[in-house]
mmCIF file of C-alpha atoms in Angstrom:
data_model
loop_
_atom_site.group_PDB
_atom_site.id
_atom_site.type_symbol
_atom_site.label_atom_id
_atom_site.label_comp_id
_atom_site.label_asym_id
_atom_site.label_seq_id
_atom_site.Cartn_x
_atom_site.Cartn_y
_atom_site.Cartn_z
ATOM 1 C CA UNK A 534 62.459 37.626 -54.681
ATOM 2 C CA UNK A 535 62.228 33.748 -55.056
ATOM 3 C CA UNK A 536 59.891 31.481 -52.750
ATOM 4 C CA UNK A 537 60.547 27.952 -51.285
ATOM 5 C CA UNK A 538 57.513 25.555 -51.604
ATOM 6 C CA UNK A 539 56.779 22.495 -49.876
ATOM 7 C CA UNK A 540 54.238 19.885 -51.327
ATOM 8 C CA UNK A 541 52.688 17.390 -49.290
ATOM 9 C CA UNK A 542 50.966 14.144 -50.368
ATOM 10 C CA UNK A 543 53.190 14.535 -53.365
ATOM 11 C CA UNK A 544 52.808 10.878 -54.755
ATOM 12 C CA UNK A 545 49.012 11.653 -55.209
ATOM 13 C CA UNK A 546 47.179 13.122 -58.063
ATOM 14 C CA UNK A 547 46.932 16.438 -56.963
ATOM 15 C CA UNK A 548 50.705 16.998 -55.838
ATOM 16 C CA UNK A 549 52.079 15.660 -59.048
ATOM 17 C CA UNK A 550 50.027 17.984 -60.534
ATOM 18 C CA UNK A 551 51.254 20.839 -58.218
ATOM 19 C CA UNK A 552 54.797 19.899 -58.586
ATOM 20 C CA UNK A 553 54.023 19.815 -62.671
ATOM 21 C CA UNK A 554 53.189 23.542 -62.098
ATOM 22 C CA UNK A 555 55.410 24.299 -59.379
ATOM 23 C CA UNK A 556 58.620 22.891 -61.891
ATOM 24 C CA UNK A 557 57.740 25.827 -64.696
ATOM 25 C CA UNK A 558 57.220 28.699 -62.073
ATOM 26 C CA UNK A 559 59.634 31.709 -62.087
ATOM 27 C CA UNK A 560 58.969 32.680 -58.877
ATOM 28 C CA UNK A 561 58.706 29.210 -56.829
ATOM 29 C CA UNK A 562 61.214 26.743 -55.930
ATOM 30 C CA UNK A 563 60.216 22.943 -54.888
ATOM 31 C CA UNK A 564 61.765 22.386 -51.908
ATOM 32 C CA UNK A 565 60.578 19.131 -49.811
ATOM 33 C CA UNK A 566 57.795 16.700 -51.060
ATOM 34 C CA UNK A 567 56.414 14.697 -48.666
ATOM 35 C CA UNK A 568 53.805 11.544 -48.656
ATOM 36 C CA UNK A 569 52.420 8.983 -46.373
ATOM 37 C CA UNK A 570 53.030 5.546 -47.262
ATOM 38 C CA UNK A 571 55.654 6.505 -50.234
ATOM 39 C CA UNK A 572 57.834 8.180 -47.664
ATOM 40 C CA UNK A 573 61.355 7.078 -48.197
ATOM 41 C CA UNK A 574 60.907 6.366 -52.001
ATOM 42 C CA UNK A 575 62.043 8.156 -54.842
ATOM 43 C CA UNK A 576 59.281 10.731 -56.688
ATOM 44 C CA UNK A 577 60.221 9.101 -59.771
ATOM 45 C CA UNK A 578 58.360 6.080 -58.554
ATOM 46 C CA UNK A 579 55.013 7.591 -58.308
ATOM 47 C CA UNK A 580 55.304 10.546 -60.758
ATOM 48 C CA UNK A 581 57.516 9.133 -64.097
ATOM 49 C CA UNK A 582 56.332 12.139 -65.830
ATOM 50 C CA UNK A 583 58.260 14.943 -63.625
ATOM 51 C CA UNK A 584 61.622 14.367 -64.939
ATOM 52 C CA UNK A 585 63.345 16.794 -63.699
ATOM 53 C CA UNK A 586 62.441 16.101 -59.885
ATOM 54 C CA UNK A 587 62.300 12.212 -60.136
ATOM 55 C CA UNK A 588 65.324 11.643 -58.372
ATOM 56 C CA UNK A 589 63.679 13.391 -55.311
ATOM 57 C CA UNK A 590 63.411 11.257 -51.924
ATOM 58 C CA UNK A 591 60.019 11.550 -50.722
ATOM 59 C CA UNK A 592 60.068 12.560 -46.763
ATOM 60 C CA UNK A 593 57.274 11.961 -44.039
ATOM 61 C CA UNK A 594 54.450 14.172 -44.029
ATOM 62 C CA UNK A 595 55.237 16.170 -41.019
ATOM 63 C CA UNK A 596 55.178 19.593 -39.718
ATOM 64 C CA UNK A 597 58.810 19.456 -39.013
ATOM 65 C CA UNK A 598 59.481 18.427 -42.479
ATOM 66 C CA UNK A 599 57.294 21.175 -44.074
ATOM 67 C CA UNK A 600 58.449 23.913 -41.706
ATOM 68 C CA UNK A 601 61.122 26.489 -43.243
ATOM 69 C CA UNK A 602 59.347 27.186 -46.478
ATOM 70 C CA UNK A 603 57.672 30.328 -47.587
ATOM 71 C CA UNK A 604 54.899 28.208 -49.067
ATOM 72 C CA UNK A 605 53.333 24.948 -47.902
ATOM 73 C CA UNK A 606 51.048 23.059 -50.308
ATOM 74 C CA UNK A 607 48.553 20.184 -48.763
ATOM 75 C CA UNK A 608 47.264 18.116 -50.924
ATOM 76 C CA UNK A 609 46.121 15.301 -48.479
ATOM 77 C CA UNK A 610 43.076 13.500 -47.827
ATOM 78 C CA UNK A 611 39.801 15.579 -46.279
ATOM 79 C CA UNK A 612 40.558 15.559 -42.493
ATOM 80 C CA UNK A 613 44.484 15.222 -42.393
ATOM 81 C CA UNK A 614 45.647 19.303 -43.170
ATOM 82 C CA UNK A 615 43.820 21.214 -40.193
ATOM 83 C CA UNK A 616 46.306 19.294 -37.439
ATOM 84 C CA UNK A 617 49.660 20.481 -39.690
ATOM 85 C CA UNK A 618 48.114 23.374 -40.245
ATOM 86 C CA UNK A 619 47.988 24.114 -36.303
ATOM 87 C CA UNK A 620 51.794 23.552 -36.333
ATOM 88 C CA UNK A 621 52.756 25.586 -39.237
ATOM 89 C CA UNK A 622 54.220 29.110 -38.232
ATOM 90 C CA UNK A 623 51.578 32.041 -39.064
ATOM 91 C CA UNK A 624 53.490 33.769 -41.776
ATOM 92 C CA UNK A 625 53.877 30.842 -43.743
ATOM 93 C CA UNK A 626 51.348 30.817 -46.622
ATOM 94 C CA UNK A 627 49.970 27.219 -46.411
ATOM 95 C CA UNK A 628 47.454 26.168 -49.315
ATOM 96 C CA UNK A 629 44.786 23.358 -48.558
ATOM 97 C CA UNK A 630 43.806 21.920 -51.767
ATOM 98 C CA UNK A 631 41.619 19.133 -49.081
ATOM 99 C CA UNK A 632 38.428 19.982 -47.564
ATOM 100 C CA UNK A 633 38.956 20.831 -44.362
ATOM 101 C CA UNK A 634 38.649 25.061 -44.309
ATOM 102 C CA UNK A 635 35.673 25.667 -47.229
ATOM 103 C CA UNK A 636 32.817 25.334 -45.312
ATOM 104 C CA UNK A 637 31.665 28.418 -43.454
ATOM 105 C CA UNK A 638 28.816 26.136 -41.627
ATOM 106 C CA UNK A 639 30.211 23.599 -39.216
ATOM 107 C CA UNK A 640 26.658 21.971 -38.626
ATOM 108 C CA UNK A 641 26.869 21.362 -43.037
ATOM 109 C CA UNK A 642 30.421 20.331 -42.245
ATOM 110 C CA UNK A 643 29.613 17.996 -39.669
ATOM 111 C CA UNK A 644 26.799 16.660 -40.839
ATOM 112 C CA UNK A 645 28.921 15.622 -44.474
ATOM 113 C CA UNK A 646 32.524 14.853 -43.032
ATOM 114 C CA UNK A 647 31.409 13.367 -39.483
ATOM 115 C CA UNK A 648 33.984 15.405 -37.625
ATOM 116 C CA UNK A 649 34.511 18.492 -35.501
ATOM 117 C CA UNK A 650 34.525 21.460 -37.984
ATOM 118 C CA UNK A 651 38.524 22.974 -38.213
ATOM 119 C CA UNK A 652 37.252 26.088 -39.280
ATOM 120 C CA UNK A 653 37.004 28.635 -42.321
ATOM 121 C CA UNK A 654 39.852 29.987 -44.618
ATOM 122 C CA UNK A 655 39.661 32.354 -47.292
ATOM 123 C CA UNK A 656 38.399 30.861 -50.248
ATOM 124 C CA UNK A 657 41.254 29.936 -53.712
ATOM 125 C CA UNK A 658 38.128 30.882 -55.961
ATOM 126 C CA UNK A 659 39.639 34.701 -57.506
ATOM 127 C CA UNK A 660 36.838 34.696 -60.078
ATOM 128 C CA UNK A 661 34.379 34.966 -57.456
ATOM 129 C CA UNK A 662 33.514 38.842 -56.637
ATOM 130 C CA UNK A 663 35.679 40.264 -53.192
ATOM 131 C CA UNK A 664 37.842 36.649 -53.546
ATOM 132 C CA UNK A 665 41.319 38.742 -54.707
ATOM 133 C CA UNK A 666 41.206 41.115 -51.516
ATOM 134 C CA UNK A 667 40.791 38.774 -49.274
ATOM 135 C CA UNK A 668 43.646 36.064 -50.930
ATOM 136 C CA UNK A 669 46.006 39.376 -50.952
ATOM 137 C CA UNK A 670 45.661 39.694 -47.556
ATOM 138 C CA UNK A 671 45.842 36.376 -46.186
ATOM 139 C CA UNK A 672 48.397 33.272 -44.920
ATOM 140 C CA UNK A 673 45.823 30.565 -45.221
ATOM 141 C CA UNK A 674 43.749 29.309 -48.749
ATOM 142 C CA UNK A 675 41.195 27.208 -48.730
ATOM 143 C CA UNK A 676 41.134 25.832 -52.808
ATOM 144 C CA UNK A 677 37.604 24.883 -53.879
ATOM 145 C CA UNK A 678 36.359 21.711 -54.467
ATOM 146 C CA UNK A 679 36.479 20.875 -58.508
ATOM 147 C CA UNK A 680 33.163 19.919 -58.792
ATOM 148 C CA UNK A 681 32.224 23.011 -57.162
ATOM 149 C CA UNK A 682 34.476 25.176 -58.730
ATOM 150 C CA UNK A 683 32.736 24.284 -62.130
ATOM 151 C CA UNK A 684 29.297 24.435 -61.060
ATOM 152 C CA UNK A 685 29.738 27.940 -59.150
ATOM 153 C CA UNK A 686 31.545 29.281 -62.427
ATOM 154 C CA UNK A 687 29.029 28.098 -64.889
ATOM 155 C CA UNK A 688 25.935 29.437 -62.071
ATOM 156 C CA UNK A 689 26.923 32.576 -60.225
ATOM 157 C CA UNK A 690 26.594 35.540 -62.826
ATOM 158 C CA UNK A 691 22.810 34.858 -63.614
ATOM 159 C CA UNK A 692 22.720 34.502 -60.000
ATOM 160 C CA UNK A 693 25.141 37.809 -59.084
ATOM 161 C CA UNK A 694 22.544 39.714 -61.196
ATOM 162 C CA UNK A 695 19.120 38.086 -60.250
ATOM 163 C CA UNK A 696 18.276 36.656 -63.705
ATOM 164 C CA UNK A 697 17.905 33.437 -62.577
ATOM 165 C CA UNK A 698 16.012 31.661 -59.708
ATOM 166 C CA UNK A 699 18.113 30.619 -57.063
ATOM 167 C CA UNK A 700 15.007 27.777 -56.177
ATOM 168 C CA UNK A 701 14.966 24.617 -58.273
ATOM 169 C CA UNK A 702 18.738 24.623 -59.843
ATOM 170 C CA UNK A 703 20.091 21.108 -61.081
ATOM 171 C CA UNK A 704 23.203 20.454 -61.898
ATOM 172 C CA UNK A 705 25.226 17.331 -63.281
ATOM 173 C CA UNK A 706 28.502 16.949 -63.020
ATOM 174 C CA UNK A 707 30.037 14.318 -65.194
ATOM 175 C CA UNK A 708 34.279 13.655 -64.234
ATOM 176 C CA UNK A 709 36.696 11.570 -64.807
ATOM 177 C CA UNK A 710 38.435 8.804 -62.713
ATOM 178 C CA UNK A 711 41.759 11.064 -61.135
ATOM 179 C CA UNK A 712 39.088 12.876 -59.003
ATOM 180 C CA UNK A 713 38.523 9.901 -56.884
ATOM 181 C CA UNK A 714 42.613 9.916 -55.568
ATOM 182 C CA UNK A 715 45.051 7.161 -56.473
ATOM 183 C CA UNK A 716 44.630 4.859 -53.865
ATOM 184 C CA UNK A 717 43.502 1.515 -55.505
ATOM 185 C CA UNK A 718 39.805 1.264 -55.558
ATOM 186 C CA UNK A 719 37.987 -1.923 -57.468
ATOM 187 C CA UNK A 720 34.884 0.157 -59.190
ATOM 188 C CA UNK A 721 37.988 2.632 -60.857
ATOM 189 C CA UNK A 722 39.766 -0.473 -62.197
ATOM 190 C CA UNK A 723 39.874 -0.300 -65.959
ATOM 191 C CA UNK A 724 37.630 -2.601 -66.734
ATOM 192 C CA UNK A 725 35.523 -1.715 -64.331
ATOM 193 C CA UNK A 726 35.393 2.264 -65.885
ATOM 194 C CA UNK A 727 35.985 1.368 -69.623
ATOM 195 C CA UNK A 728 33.230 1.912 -72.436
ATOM 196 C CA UNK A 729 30.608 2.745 -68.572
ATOM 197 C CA UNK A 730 29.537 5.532 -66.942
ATOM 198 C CA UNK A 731 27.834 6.283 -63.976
ATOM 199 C CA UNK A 732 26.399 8.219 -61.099
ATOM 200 C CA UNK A 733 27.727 8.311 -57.645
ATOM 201 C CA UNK A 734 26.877 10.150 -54.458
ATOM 202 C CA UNK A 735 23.740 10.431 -55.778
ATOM 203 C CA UNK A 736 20.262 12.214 -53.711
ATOM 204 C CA UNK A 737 22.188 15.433 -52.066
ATOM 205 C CA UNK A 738 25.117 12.975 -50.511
ATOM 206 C CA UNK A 739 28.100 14.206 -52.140
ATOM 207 C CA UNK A 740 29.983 16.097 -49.883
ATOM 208 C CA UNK A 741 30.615 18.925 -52.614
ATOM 209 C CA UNK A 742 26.930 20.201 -52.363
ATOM 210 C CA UNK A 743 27.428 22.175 -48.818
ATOM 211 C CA UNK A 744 29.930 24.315 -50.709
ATOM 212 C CA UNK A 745 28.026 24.696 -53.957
ATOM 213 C CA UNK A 746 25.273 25.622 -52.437
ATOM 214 C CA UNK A 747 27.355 27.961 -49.964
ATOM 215 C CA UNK A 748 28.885 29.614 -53.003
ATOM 216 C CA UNK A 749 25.568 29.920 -54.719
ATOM 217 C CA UNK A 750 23.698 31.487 -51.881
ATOM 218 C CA UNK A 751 26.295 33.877 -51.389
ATOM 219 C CA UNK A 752 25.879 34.927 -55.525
ATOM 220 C CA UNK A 753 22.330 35.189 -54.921
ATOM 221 C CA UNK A 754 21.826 36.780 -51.766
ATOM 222 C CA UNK A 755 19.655 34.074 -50.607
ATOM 223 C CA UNK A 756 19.576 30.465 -49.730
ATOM 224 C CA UNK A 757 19.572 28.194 -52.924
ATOM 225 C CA UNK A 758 17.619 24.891 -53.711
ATOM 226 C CA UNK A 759 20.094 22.567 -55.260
ATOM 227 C CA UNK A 760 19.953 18.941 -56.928
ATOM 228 C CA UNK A 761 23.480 18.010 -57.760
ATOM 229 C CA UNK A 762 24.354 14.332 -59.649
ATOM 230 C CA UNK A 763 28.095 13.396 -60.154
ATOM 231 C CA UNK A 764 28.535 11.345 -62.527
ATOM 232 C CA UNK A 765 32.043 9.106 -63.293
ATOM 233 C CA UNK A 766 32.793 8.651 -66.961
ATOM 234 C CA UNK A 767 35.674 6.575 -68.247
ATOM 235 C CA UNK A 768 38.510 9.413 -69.076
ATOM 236 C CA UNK A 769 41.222 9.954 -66.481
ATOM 237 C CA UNK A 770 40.579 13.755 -66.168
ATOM 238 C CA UNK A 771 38.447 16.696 -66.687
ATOM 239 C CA UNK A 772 34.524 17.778 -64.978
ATOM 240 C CA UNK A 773 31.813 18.918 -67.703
ATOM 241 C CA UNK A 774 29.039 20.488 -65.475
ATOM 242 C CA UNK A 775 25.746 20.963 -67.228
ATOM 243 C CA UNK A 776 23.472 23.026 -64.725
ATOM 244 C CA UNK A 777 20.234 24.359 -65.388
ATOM 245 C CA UNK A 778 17.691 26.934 -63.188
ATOM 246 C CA UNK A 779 14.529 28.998 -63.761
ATOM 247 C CA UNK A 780 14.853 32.320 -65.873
ATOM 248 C CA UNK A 781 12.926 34.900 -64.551
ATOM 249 C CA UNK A 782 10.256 36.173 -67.028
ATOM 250 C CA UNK A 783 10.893 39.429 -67.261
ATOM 251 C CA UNK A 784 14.427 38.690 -68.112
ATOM 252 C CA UNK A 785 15.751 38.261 -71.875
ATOM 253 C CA UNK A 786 18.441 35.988 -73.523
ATOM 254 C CA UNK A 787 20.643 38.655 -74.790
ATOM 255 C CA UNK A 788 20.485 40.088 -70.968
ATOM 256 C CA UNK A 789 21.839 36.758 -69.406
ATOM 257 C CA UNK A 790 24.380 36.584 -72.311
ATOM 258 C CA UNK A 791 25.842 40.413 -71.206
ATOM 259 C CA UNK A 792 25.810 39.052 -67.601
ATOM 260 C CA UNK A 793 28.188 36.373 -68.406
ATOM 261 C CA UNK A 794 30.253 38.813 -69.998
ATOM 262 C CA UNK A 795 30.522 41.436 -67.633
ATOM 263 C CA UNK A 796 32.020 39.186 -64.827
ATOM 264 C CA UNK A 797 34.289 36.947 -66.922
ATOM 265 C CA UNK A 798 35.402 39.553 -70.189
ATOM 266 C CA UNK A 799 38.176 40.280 -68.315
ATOM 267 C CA UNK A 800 39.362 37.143 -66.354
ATOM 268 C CA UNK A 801 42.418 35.462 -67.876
ATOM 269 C CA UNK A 802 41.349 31.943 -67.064
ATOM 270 C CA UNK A 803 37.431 31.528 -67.435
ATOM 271 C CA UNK A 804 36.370 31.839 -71.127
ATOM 272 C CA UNK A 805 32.704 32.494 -72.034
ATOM 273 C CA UNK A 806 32.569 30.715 -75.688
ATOM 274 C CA UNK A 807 31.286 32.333 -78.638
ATOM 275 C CA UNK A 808 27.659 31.805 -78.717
ATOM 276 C CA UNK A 809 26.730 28.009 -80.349
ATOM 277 C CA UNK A 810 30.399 26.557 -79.159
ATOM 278 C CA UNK A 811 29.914 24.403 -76.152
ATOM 279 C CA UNK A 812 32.525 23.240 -73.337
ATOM 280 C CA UNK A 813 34.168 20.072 -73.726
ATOM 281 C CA UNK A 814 36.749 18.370 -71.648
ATOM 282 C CA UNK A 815 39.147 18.269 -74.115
ATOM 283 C CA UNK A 816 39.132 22.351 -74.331
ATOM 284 C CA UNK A 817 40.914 22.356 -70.913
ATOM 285 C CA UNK A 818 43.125 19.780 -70.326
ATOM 286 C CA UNK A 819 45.977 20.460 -68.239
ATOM 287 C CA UNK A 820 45.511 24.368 -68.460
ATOM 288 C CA UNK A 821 44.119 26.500 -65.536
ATOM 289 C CA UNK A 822 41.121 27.221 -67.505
ATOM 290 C CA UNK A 823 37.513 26.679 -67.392
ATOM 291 C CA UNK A 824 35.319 27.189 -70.652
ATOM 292 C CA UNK A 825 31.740 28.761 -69.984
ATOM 293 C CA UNK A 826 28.506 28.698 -72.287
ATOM 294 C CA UNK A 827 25.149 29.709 -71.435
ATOM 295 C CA UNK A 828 21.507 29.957 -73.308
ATOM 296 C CA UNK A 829 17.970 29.827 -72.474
ATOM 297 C CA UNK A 830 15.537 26.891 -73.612
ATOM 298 C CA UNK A 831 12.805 28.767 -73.748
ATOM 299 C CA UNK A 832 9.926 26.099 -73.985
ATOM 300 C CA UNK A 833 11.252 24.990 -70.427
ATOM 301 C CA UNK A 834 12.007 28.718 -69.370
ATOM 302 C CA UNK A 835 15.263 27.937 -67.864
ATOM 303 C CA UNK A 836 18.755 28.938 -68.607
ATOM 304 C CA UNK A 837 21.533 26.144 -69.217
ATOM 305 C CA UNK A 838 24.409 26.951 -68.318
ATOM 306 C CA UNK A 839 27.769 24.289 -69.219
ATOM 307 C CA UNK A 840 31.020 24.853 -67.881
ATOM 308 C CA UNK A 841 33.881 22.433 -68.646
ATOM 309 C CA UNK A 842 37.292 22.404 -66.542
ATOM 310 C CA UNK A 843 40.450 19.693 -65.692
ATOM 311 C CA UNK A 844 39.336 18.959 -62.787
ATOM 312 C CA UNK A 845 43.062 18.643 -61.776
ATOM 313 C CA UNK A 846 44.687 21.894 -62.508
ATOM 314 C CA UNK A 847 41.730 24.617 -62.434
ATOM 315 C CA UNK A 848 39.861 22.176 -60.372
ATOM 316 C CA UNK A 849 42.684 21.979 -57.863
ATOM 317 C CA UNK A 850 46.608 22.472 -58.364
ATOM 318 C CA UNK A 851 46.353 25.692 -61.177
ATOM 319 C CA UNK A 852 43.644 27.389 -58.537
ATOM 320 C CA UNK A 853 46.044 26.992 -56.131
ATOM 321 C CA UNK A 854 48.821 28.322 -57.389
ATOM 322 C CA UNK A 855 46.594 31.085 -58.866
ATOM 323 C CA UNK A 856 45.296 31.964 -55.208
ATOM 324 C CA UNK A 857 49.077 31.504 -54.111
ATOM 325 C CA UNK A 858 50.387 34.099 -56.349
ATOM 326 C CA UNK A 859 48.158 36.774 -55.230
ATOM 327 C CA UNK A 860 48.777 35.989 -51.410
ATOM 328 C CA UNK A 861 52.118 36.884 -52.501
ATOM 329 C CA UNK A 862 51.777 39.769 -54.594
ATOM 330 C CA UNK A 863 53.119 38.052 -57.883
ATOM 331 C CA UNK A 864 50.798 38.794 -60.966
ATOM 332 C CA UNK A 865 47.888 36.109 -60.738
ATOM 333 C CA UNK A 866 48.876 34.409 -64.153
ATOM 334 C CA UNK A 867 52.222 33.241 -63.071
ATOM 335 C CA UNK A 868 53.808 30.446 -63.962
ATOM 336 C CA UNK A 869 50.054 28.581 -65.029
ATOM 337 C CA UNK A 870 49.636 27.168 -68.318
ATOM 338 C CA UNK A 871 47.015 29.000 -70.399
ATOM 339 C CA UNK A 872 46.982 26.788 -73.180
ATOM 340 C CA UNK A 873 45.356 23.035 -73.514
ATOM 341 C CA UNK A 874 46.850 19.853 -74.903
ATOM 342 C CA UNK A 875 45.016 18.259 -77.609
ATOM 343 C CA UNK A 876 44.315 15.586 -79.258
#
């Protein structure tokens, strides 16, 4: 059986990279793409690299427009999906790739977006332990944040298993430029970006460290202390997260190591590295996968633990899709690219 998908905010980052995905799937047909201010236009316009859908007309973002399809992909700006959502019938399966439905708390939601909380979906994150029952059972995803998605991969099986302290965890997350959206902004101009890095959202104000810590605390079984630093460097995609926390002293290396392995030896899309290979950007690039390594500096007596992900397809588009398939029954790997480009 074939599905119908819409896509809307398809002239951004995130639904070109849906449609990207959406164009190789067996199972999924693209059927309208909608956008704000590009409504009217041709695709082609805003994404010259999806050939074989350029000479789609963009239509207006509405629920009317989005209605009829099996599948509904939002990829809009935080605060814009949970009105559509409202309209859209209850057995269609409609993916938020925004913020609007991860947070569980509305005070943390409030107190980081500055409006009424919409409420809680379950989570696009499969990895995560009890995530695939409740996406098979569900007609409403809520996909991760891709910051958070690589810190909570590189973090939770220490956590999961109580080798590591859930107090005093720091993590850096160092991404490129396509996280921040397309819409022109001066400090992402090229030559503001070029040959410079540097750190944004900086002292606990990013709005990804609610859900990090939310996914975090729910690993360990108990509230987590968390300093998280993004930090923009100049490539156009991928997150590197290097996180560190306290080992517990009764723990050993080789123990951490077997955690890691039990909870990702069999996932198709998160890959623990052989030990003395570390992530790098350029691993992942636009596959659904996220590379994982972890050791112990033992003069410090904490674990370091670096995952490495595009923070566009397992960061966003792939993880939806991968949470899509499962709402729908289809084998979790379909239609998402396994495999990396490189150079």
């Amino acid at each position: 059986m074939g599905y119908t998908a819409a896509v809307a905010g398809a002239s951004g980052y995130a639904g070109g990279e849906l449609l990207r995905i959406l164009n190789g799937h067996p199972d999924i047909d693209i059927g309208t793409v909608t956008a704000g201010g590009s409504a009217g236009s041709a695709l082609g316009q805003h994404q010259p690299h999806l050939t074989p859908l350029a000479d789609r007309v963009i239509a207006e973002t509405t629920a009317r427009n989005l209605a009829q399809h099996d599948i509904v992909f939002l990829a809009l700006p935080q605060g814009q999906s949970a009105a559509l959502a409202e309209e859209l019938d209850g057995d269609t399966l409609v993916v938020d790739c925004g913020a609007d439905f991860r947070l569980s708390n509305p005070q943390e939601w409030e107190t980081y977006y500055g409006t009424p909380h919409a409420g809680t979906w379950p989570y696009g994150l499969p990895e995560l332990p009890g995530a695939r029952a409740q996406l098979g059972d569900t007609r409403r995803i809520a996909v991760p944040g891709c910051h958070v998605t690589a810190v909570t991969l590189a973090l939770f099986p220490g956590l999961a298993e109580g080798i590591l302290e859930p107090e005093d965890i720091v993590a850096v997350g160092v991404t490129g430029t396509s996280g921040a959206g397309k819409s022109p902004k001066p400090h992402l101009l090229g030559s503001e970006t070029m040959g410079s890095a540097a750190p944004y959202g900086v002292g606990g104000t990013h709005r990804h460290n609610p859900e990090i810590r939310q996914n975090l605390t729910t690993a360990a079984g108990q509230p987590v202390s968390l300093s998280f630093t993004p930090v923009l460097a100049p490539m156009p995609r991928g997150i590197l997260a290097t996180c560190t926390a306290r080992f517990r002293p009764e723990a050993t290396p080789s123990q951490l190591r077997s955690a890691y392995q039990r909870h990702y030896s069999d996932e198709s899309f998160v890959h623990l590295l052989p030990e003395g290979t570390w992530p790098a950007t350029a691993m992942t690039v636009g596959a659904n996968t996220a590379a994982v390594q972890v050791t112990v500096d033992t003069s410090a007596e904490r674990a370091v633990a670096v995952a490495a992900l595009d923070n566009l397809t397992k960061g966003t588009a792939g993880a939806a899709v991968q949470s899509a398939n499962l709402a729908l029954g289809l084998p979790e790997t379909t239609g998402l690219p396994a495999v990396g480009v490189a150079p």
